[in-house]
């Protein structure tokens, strides 16, 4: 209440102050949260890179002590992640439509939990995709993610933290292991070995349905169609005030007709049922959160081709969970002194408690080897 929500966009410079707190903010305030301010982000939350041409790009605070290069903070919740990584905030509230909480968490060495969408309120948020948007948080630890999820969802998490030897996990090999940077392969494999050494059963499964996603979303998917519906009149009036890269992605939705949209809704439902059947019986699935470490910012500012290629790579793995209507947590899995790498623990809709419980066990196991701190 009393603050405008501008979505990081110059086109919203005259947005009126909110008359009331959104439900998510109200729940945090009622729990005693000290709300210190709004943070920067990719314009209208429409990028996994975290660049903002209007207000500047937040520094990746998770890599500053390790590399003199200025690296991408990850997006869209770039400023939120930077605030937590720099110690300016204990946690950051944001949204996750295709990875906007988990990507910056992975690139800055933090924890990002995307809960099942329906569990947390979106009222008062500037929408990107009503089908995929999720209100959630970035924290430093899994335990803090549990606490904040309980506040935002107004529910008690039932933790069933079990030893590794009682966990059955799966690693999908299709798509999500493609084109990984060597440092990501090293960190991911080392984390899996720690879990196997502790007795966890980890099966590699193909999950061929993942190969269908590129075709299903070839026209731009829900994000393009639904953002176009919200922005189309604003773009007519204020298009020159938009980040051109964001405007281009929104305008893809103009070509998606009503029949195309309905087809996508039906295809998604069938796809979810297929994946549900394939992964039944596992406590959680494991994947690299993103296939790369934080890239240097300079080439992404200079080249549209480099930006869009990097953006697509960053979104590839985490966006699977949003399309699946699932839940996922990214936690650090890199060795001390290395640039951050994220491990994504994910599962079906409403398996949030299992994902959080499994993540606590994994976080503890990795901390015991010195890979990351509990």
Short mmCIF file of C-alpha atoms in Angstrom, two decimals:
data_model
loop_
_atom_site.label_atom_id
_atom_site.label_comp_id
_atom_site.label_asym_id
_atom_site.label_seq_id
_atom_site.Cartn_x
_atom_site.Cartn_y
_atom_site.Cartn_z
CA UNK A 1 0.00 0.00 0.00
CA UNK A 2 1.23 3.48 -0.91
CA UNK A 3 3.76 2.24 -3.46
CA UNK A 4 3.39 1.98 -7.25
CA UNK A 5 4.10 -1.30 -9.03
CA UNK A 6 5.92 -0.50 -12.24
CA UNK A 7 7.20 -3.89 -13.39
CA UNK A 8 10.60 -2.33 -14.03
CA UNK A 9 9.16 -0.51 -17.05
CA UNK A 10 9.53 3.13 -18.10
CA UNK A 11 6.04 2.82 -19.59
CA UNK A 12 4.66 2.52 -16.02
CA UNK A 13 6.33 5.67 -14.69
CA UNK A 14 2.97 7.20 -13.82
CA UNK A 15 1.45 4.10 -12.21
CA UNK A 16 -0.70 5.06 -9.23
CA UNK A 17 0.23 3.99 -5.73
CA UNK A 18 -1.50 0.82 -4.55
CA UNK A 19 -4.46 1.46 -2.25
CA UNK A 20 -3.93 -1.83 -0.41
CA UNK A 21 -1.27 -4.47 0.07
CA UNK A 22 -1.54 -7.42 -2.27
CA UNK A 23 -2.47 -10.62 -0.40
CA UNK A 24 1.11 -11.90 -0.62
CA UNK A 25 2.50 -8.71 0.90
CA UNK A 26 -0.28 -8.57 3.49
CA UNK A 27 0.55 -12.09 4.66
CA UNK A 28 4.22 -11.23 5.00
CA UNK A 29 3.46 -8.02 6.86
CA UNK A 30 1.07 -9.82 9.23
CA UNK A 31 3.84 -12.33 10.01
CA UNK A 32 6.17 -9.50 11.01
CA UNK A 33 8.20 -9.05 7.83
CA UNK A 34 10.11 -5.78 7.48
CA UNK A 35 9.45 -4.69 3.91
CA UNK A 36 12.36 -2.51 2.82
CA UNK A 37 11.49 -1.69 -0.77
CA UNK A 38 10.89 -2.70 -4.37
CA UNK A 39 13.75 -4.25 -6.34
CA UNK A 40 14.66 -4.08 -10.01
CA UNK A 41 13.76 -6.84 -12.45
CA UNK A 42 13.57 -7.74 -16.12
CA UNK A 43 10.88 -5.51 -17.59
CA UNK A 44 7.46 -7.02 -16.85
CA UNK A 45 9.26 -10.16 -15.63
CA UNK A 46 9.78 -11.26 -19.24
CA UNK A 47 13.39 -12.51 -19.29
CA UNK A 48 15.57 -15.04 -17.55
CA UNK A 49 18.71 -12.91 -18.00
CA UNK A 50 17.89 -10.05 -15.61
CA UNK A 51 18.91 -7.11 -17.82
CA UNK A 52 16.92 -3.88 -17.50
CA UNK A 53 17.66 -1.05 -19.96
CA UNK A 54 15.54 1.50 -18.08
CA UNK A 55 16.98 1.31 -14.58
CA UNK A 56 20.25 -0.53 -15.06
CA UNK A 57 21.06 -4.18 -14.48
CA UNK A 58 21.60 -5.42 -10.91
CA UNK A 59 25.05 -6.76 -10.17
CA UNK A 60 25.37 -10.51 -9.65
CA UNK A 61 26.40 -10.36 -6.00
CA UNK A 62 26.93 -14.11 -5.89
CA UNK A 63 29.93 -13.97 -8.24
CA UNK A 64 31.60 -10.68 -7.26
CA UNK A 65 34.17 -12.22 -4.92
CA UNK A 66 35.02 -14.97 -7.41
CA UNK A 67 35.36 -13.21 -10.75
CA UNK A 68 36.06 -9.57 -11.70
CA UNK A 69 33.76 -9.82 -14.74
CA UNK A 70 30.29 -8.34 -14.39
CA UNK A 71 27.99 -11.32 -14.80
CA UNK A 72 24.25 -11.59 -15.44
CA UNK A 73 22.20 -11.67 -12.25
CA UNK A 74 19.52 -13.94 -13.69
CA UNK A 75 15.91 -12.95 -14.06
CA UNK A 76 13.38 -11.95 -13.90
CA UNK A 77 13.78 -11.46 -10.14
CA UNK A 78 17.26 -10.03 -10.61
CA UNK A 79 17.23 -7.27 -8.01
CA UNK A 80 15.59 -9.57 -5.47
CA UNK A 81 18.33 -12.17 -5.82
CA UNK A 82 21.05 -9.53 -5.70
CA UNK A 83 19.55 -8.08 -2.51
CA UNK A 84 19.64 -11.49 -0.82
CA UNK A 85 23.08 -12.47 -2.14
CA UNK A 86 24.53 -9.11 -1.03
CA UNK A 87 23.01 -9.38 2.43
CA UNK A 88 20.74 -6.38 2.00
CA UNK A 89 17.66 -8.55 2.53
CA UNK A 90 16.90 -11.85 4.23
CA UNK A 91 14.54 -12.98 1.45
CA UNK A 92 12.96 -11.62 -1.71
CA UNK A 93 9.38 -11.90 -2.93
CA UNK A 94 8.92 -12.32 -6.66
CA UNK A 95 7.19 -14.31 -9.36
CA UNK A 96 8.13 -17.39 -11.35
CA UNK A 97 6.54 -17.88 -14.78
CA UNK A 98 9.30 -19.89 -16.46
CA UNK A 99 12.05 -19.79 -13.86
CA UNK A 100 12.13 -16.18 -12.66
CA UNK A 101 12.81 -17.20 -9.04
CA UNK A 102 14.96 -20.27 -9.67
CA UNK A 103 17.22 -18.84 -12.40
CA UNK A 104 18.59 -15.90 -10.37
CA UNK A 105 18.84 -18.18 -7.34
CA UNK A 106 20.94 -20.63 -9.35
CA UNK A 107 23.20 -17.95 -10.85
CA UNK A 108 23.79 -16.24 -7.48
CA UNK A 109 24.16 -19.27 -5.21
CA UNK A 110 20.80 -19.00 -3.45
CA UNK A 111 17.67 -21.05 -2.81
CA UNK A 112 14.59 -20.40 -4.93
CA UNK A 113 11.32 -22.27 -4.36
CA UNK A 114 8.53 -22.25 -6.94
CA UNK A 115 5.49 -23.73 -5.27
CA UNK A 116 2.47 -25.22 -7.02
CA UNK A 117 0.86 -22.17 -8.60
CA UNK A 118 -2.57 -22.44 -6.97
CA UNK A 119 -1.17 -22.39 -3.41
CA UNK A 120 -0.13 -18.72 -3.29
CA UNK A 121 -2.15 -15.61 -4.23
CA UNK A 122 -1.41 -13.59 -7.37
CA UNK A 123 -3.94 -10.80 -6.81
CA UNK A 124 -2.32 -7.39 -7.15
CA UNK A 125 0.53 -8.65 -9.34
CA UNK A 126 1.18 -7.31 -12.82
CA UNK A 127 0.47 -10.47 -14.86
CA UNK A 128 2.79 -12.06 -17.38
CA UNK A 129 0.95 -15.34 -17.89
CA UNK A 130 -2.05 -16.12 -15.72
CA UNK A 131 -1.64 -19.79 -16.56
CA UNK A 132 1.98 -20.00 -15.40
CA UNK A 133 2.71 -17.11 -12.98
CA UNK A 134 3.55 -18.17 -9.42
CA UNK A 135 4.10 -15.95 -6.37
CA UNK A 136 7.11 -17.24 -4.42
CA UNK A 137 10.46 -16.34 -2.83
CA UNK A 138 14.26 -16.42 -2.94
CA UNK A 139 16.05 -17.29 0.30
CA UNK A 140 19.46 -18.45 1.53
CA UNK A 141 18.37 -21.83 2.91
CA UNK A 142 15.72 -24.46 2.33
CA UNK A 143 14.48 -24.03 5.90
CA UNK A 144 13.78 -20.35 5.21
CA UNK A 145 11.98 -21.33 2.01
CA UNK A 146 9.73 -23.61 4.05
CA UNK A 147 8.92 -20.83 6.52
CA UNK A 148 8.12 -18.27 3.85
CA UNK A 149 6.05 -20.71 1.83
CA UNK A 150 3.96 -21.39 4.93
CA UNK A 151 3.34 -17.66 5.28
CA UNK A 152 2.55 -17.00 1.62
CA UNK A 153 0.36 -20.08 1.21
CA UNK A 154 -1.26 -19.75 4.67
CA UNK A 155 -0.72 -23.44 5.23
CA UNK A 156 1.44 -25.69 7.38
CA UNK A 157 4.07 -27.70 5.52
CA UNK A 158 4.18 -31.34 6.58
CA UNK A 159 7.87 -32.20 6.54
CA UNK A 160 8.85 -35.83 6.18
CA UNK A 161 12.63 -35.54 6.25
CA UNK A 162 14.09 -38.98 5.67
CA UNK A 163 17.65 -40.25 5.34
CA UNK A 164 19.10 -40.52 1.85
CA UNK A 165 18.90 -44.31 1.88
CA UNK A 166 15.09 -44.06 1.89
CA UNK A 167 14.85 -41.69 -1.08
CA UNK A 168 14.05 -42.76 -4.63
CA UNK A 169 14.95 -40.03 -7.10
CA UNK A 170 14.97 -39.71 -10.88
CA UNK A 171 17.14 -37.77 -13.31
CA UNK A 172 15.42 -37.11 -16.67
CA UNK A 173 17.99 -37.43 -19.44
CA UNK A 174 15.99 -35.98 -22.34
CA UNK A 175 16.56 -32.27 -23.06
CA UNK A 176 17.44 -31.19 -19.51
CA UNK A 177 20.97 -32.65 -19.69
CA UNK A 178 21.67 -31.31 -23.19
CA UNK A 179 24.42 -28.75 -23.83
CA UNK A 180 25.53 -28.35 -20.22
CA UNK A 181 28.61 -26.25 -19.53
CA UNK A 182 31.48 -28.41 -18.22
CA UNK A 183 31.36 -26.74 -14.80
CA UNK A 184 27.64 -27.57 -14.52
CA UNK A 185 28.30 -31.20 -15.45
CA UNK A 186 31.05 -31.42 -12.82
CA UNK A 187 28.93 -29.88 -10.05
CA UNK A 188 25.77 -31.82 -10.92
CA UNK A 189 27.59 -35.16 -11.15
CA UNK A 190 29.42 -34.50 -7.89
CA UNK A 191 26.12 -33.74 -6.13
CA UNK A 192 24.53 -36.93 -7.47
CA UNK A 193 27.52 -38.92 -6.28
CA UNK A 194 27.16 -37.51 -2.77
CA UNK A 195 23.52 -38.60 -2.76
CA UNK A 196 24.32 -42.07 -4.11
CA UNK A 197 27.11 -42.48 -1.57
CA UNK A 198 24.55 -41.71 1.13
CA UNK A 199 22.32 -44.51 -0.13
CA UNK A 200 19.80 -42.67 -2.32
CA UNK A 201 18.45 -44.60 -5.28
CA UNK A 202 18.81 -42.40 -8.36
CA UNK A 203 17.39 -43.71 -11.63
CA UNK A 204 18.07 -42.15 -14.99
CA UNK A 205 14.82 -41.95 -16.96
CA UNK A 206 14.39 -40.70 -20.49
CA UNK A 207 11.08 -38.84 -20.03
CA UNK A 208 10.62 -38.42 -23.82
CA UNK A 209 7.64 -36.07 -23.31
CA UNK A 210 10.19 -33.30 -22.66
CA UNK A 211 11.07 -33.35 -26.35
CA UNK A 212 7.54 -32.27 -27.19
CA UNK A 213 7.75 -28.94 -25.39
CA UNK A 214 9.60 -27.04 -28.11
CA UNK A 215 6.87 -27.93 -30.59
CA UNK A 216 4.03 -27.24 -28.17
CA UNK A 217 5.40 -23.77 -27.41
CA UNK A 218 6.69 -22.96 -30.90
CA UNK A 219 4.36 -19.96 -31.30
CA UNK A 220 5.44 -18.45 -27.98
CA UNK A 221 3.26 -20.43 -25.62
CA UNK A 222 1.06 -19.11 -22.83
CA UNK A 223 3.44 -16.28 -21.96
CA UNK A 224 3.20 -14.74 -25.44
CA UNK A 225 -0.56 -15.20 -25.80
CA UNK A 226 -1.49 -13.98 -22.34
CA UNK A 227 0.98 -11.12 -22.16
CA UNK A 228 -0.28 -9.88 -25.53
CA UNK A 229 -3.83 -9.82 -24.16
CA UNK A 230 -2.72 -7.60 -21.26
CA UNK A 231 -0.25 -5.37 -23.13
CA UNK A 232 -1.73 -4.97 -26.62
CA UNK A 233 -3.45 -1.63 -26.01
CA UNK A 234 -0.52 -0.31 -23.99
CA UNK A 235 1.89 -1.25 -26.78
CA UNK A 236 -0.19 0.77 -29.26
CA UNK A 237 0.15 3.85 -27.05
CA UNK A 238 3.48 3.38 -25.29
CA UNK A 239 5.42 0.84 -27.31
CA UNK A 240 8.44 3.12 -27.69
CA UNK A 241 8.83 3.13 -23.90
CA UNK A 242 9.17 -0.67 -23.71
CA UNK A 243 12.41 -2.63 -23.77
CA UNK A 244 12.45 -3.61 -27.51
CA UNK A 245 13.45 -7.17 -26.63
CA UNK A 246 10.51 -7.56 -24.28
CA UNK A 247 8.11 -5.93 -26.73
CA UNK A 248 9.21 -8.35 -29.44
CA UNK A 249 8.44 -11.34 -27.23
CA UNK A 250 5.03 -9.97 -26.26
CA UNK A 251 4.12 -9.24 -29.89
CA UNK A 252 4.57 -12.92 -30.77
CA UNK A 253 1.24 -13.42 -29.06
CA UNK A 254 -0.55 -11.37 -31.71
CA UNK A 255 -0.33 -14.31 -34.12
CA UNK A 256 -1.82 -16.82 -31.66
CA UNK A 257 -5.51 -17.25 -32.42
CA UNK A 258 -8.25 -18.42 -30.08
CA UNK A 259 -8.23 -21.91 -31.60
CA UNK A 260 -4.45 -22.11 -31.19
CA UNK A 261 -4.78 -21.12 -27.54
CA UNK A 262 -7.48 -23.70 -26.87
CA UNK A 263 -5.37 -26.36 -28.60
CA UNK A 264 -2.46 -25.46 -26.32
CA UNK A 265 -4.62 -25.73 -23.20
CA UNK A 266 -5.78 -29.20 -24.24
CA UNK A 267 -2.29 -30.32 -25.26
CA UNK A 268 -0.91 -29.18 -21.91
CA UNK A 269 -3.49 -31.21 -19.98
CA UNK A 270 -2.63 -34.35 -21.95
CA UNK A 271 1.09 -33.69 -21.57
CA UNK A 272 0.81 -33.29 -17.80
CA UNK A 273 -1.08 -36.59 -17.52
CA UNK A 274 1.61 -38.34 -19.56
CA UNK A 275 4.45 -37.02 -17.40
CA UNK A 276 2.53 -37.74 -14.18
CA UNK A 277 2.24 -41.39 -15.17
CA UNK A 278 5.92 -41.65 -16.07
CA UNK A 279 7.32 -40.24 -12.82
CA UNK A 280 4.89 -41.82 -10.37
CA UNK A 281 6.67 -43.47 -7.47
CA UNK A 282 9.62 -41.09 -7.17
CA UNK A 283 10.12 -38.78 -4.20
CA UNK A 284 11.40 -36.07 -6.56
CA UNK A 285 13.22 -35.47 -9.82
CA UNK A 286 16.68 -33.90 -10.11
CA UNK A 287 18.03 -31.69 -12.90
CA UNK A 288 20.49 -28.83 -13.31
CA UNK A 289 18.44 -25.70 -12.69
CA UNK A 290 20.04 -24.06 -15.71
CA UNK A 291 22.65 -25.48 -18.12
CA UNK A 292 25.20 -22.73 -17.52
CA UNK A 293 26.85 -20.53 -14.93
CA UNK A 294 26.18 -16.80 -14.92
CA UNK A 295 27.34 -15.41 -18.28
CA UNK A 296 29.19 -12.10 -18.66
CA UNK A 297 26.74 -9.22 -19.16
CA UNK A 298 28.62 -7.21 -21.81
CA UNK A 299 27.95 -9.52 -24.81
CA UNK A 300 24.27 -9.77 -23.86
CA UNK A 301 23.90 -6.00 -23.83
CA UNK A 302 25.61 -5.68 -27.20
CA UNK A 303 23.92 -8.40 -29.23
CA UNK A 304 20.27 -9.34 -29.62
CA UNK A 305 21.29 -12.75 -30.94
CA UNK A 306 23.44 -13.44 -27.88
CA UNK A 307 20.71 -12.21 -25.56
CA UNK A 308 17.91 -14.31 -27.02
CA UNK A 309 20.07 -17.43 -27.28
CA UNK A 310 21.16 -17.08 -23.64
CA UNK A 311 17.63 -16.32 -22.49
CA UNK A 312 16.32 -19.48 -24.16
CA UNK A 313 19.07 -21.58 -22.54
CA UNK A 314 18.37 -20.19 -19.08
CA UNK A 315 14.61 -20.80 -19.36
CA UNK A 316 14.80 -24.28 -20.88
CA UNK A 317 14.97 -26.42 -17.74
CA UNK A 318 12.99 -24.43 -15.16
CA UNK A 319 10.14 -23.65 -17.58
CA UNK A 320 9.38 -27.38 -17.79
CA UNK A 321 8.05 -27.23 -14.23
CA UNK A 322 5.72 -24.29 -14.93
CA UNK A 323 4.25 -26.00 -17.99
CA UNK A 324 3.88 -29.14 -15.88
CA UNK A 325 2.01 -27.17 -13.18
CA UNK A 326 4.53 -28.61 -10.75
CA UNK A 327 6.74 -27.31 -7.97
CA UNK A 328 10.52 -27.03 -7.79
CA UNK A 329 13.33 -25.81 -5.59
CA UNK A 330 16.78 -24.72 -6.74
CA UNK A 331 19.63 -25.01 -4.26
CA UNK A 332 23.39 -24.49 -4.68
CA UNK A 333 25.47 -27.54 -5.57
CA UNK A 334 28.83 -26.02 -6.54
CA UNK A 335 32.13 -26.51 -4.73
CA UNK A 336 33.52 -23.74 -2.57
CA UNK A 337 35.39 -21.14 -4.60
CA UNK A 338 33.52 -21.95 -7.81
CA UNK A 339 30.88 -19.90 -9.61
CA UNK A 340 27.37 -20.88 -8.51
CA UNK A 341 25.55 -23.87 -9.99
CA UNK A 342 21.96 -24.76 -9.12
CA UNK A 343 20.47 -28.20 -8.50
CA UNK A 344 16.71 -28.34 -9.17
CA UNK A 345 14.54 -30.67 -7.09
CA UNK A 346 11.09 -30.92 -8.63
CA UNK A 347 7.83 -32.80 -8.70
CA UNK A 348 4.16 -32.89 -9.55
CA UNK A 349 1.44 -30.40 -8.62
CA UNK A 350 0.82 -30.34 -4.86
CA UNK A 351 3.93 -32.39 -4.08
CA UNK A 352 5.38 -29.25 -2.47
CA UNK A 353 5.90 -30.85 0.92
CA UNK A 354 7.75 -33.82 -0.61
CA UNK A 355 9.97 -31.48 -2.66
CA UNK A 356 10.75 -29.34 0.38
CA UNK A 357 11.43 -32.39 2.56
CA UNK A 358 13.69 -33.94 -0.06
CA UNK A 359 15.48 -30.63 -0.55
CA UNK A 360 16.23 -30.39 3.17
CA UNK A 361 17.83 -33.84 3.09
CA UNK A 362 19.83 -32.99 -0.04
CA UNK A 363 20.96 -29.63 1.36
CA UNK A 364 22.20 -31.33 4.53
CA UNK A 365 24.02 -34.05 2.58
CA UNK A 366 25.79 -31.54 0.33
CA UNK A 367 26.71 -29.37 3.32
CA UNK A 368 28.31 -32.35 5.06
CA UNK A 369 30.77 -32.64 2.16
CA UNK A 370 31.53 -28.93 2.08
CA UNK A 371 29.80 -28.42 -1.29
CA UNK A 372 27.43 -25.83 0.14
CA UNK A 373 26.39 -24.44 3.52
CA UNK A 374 23.27 -25.59 5.37
#
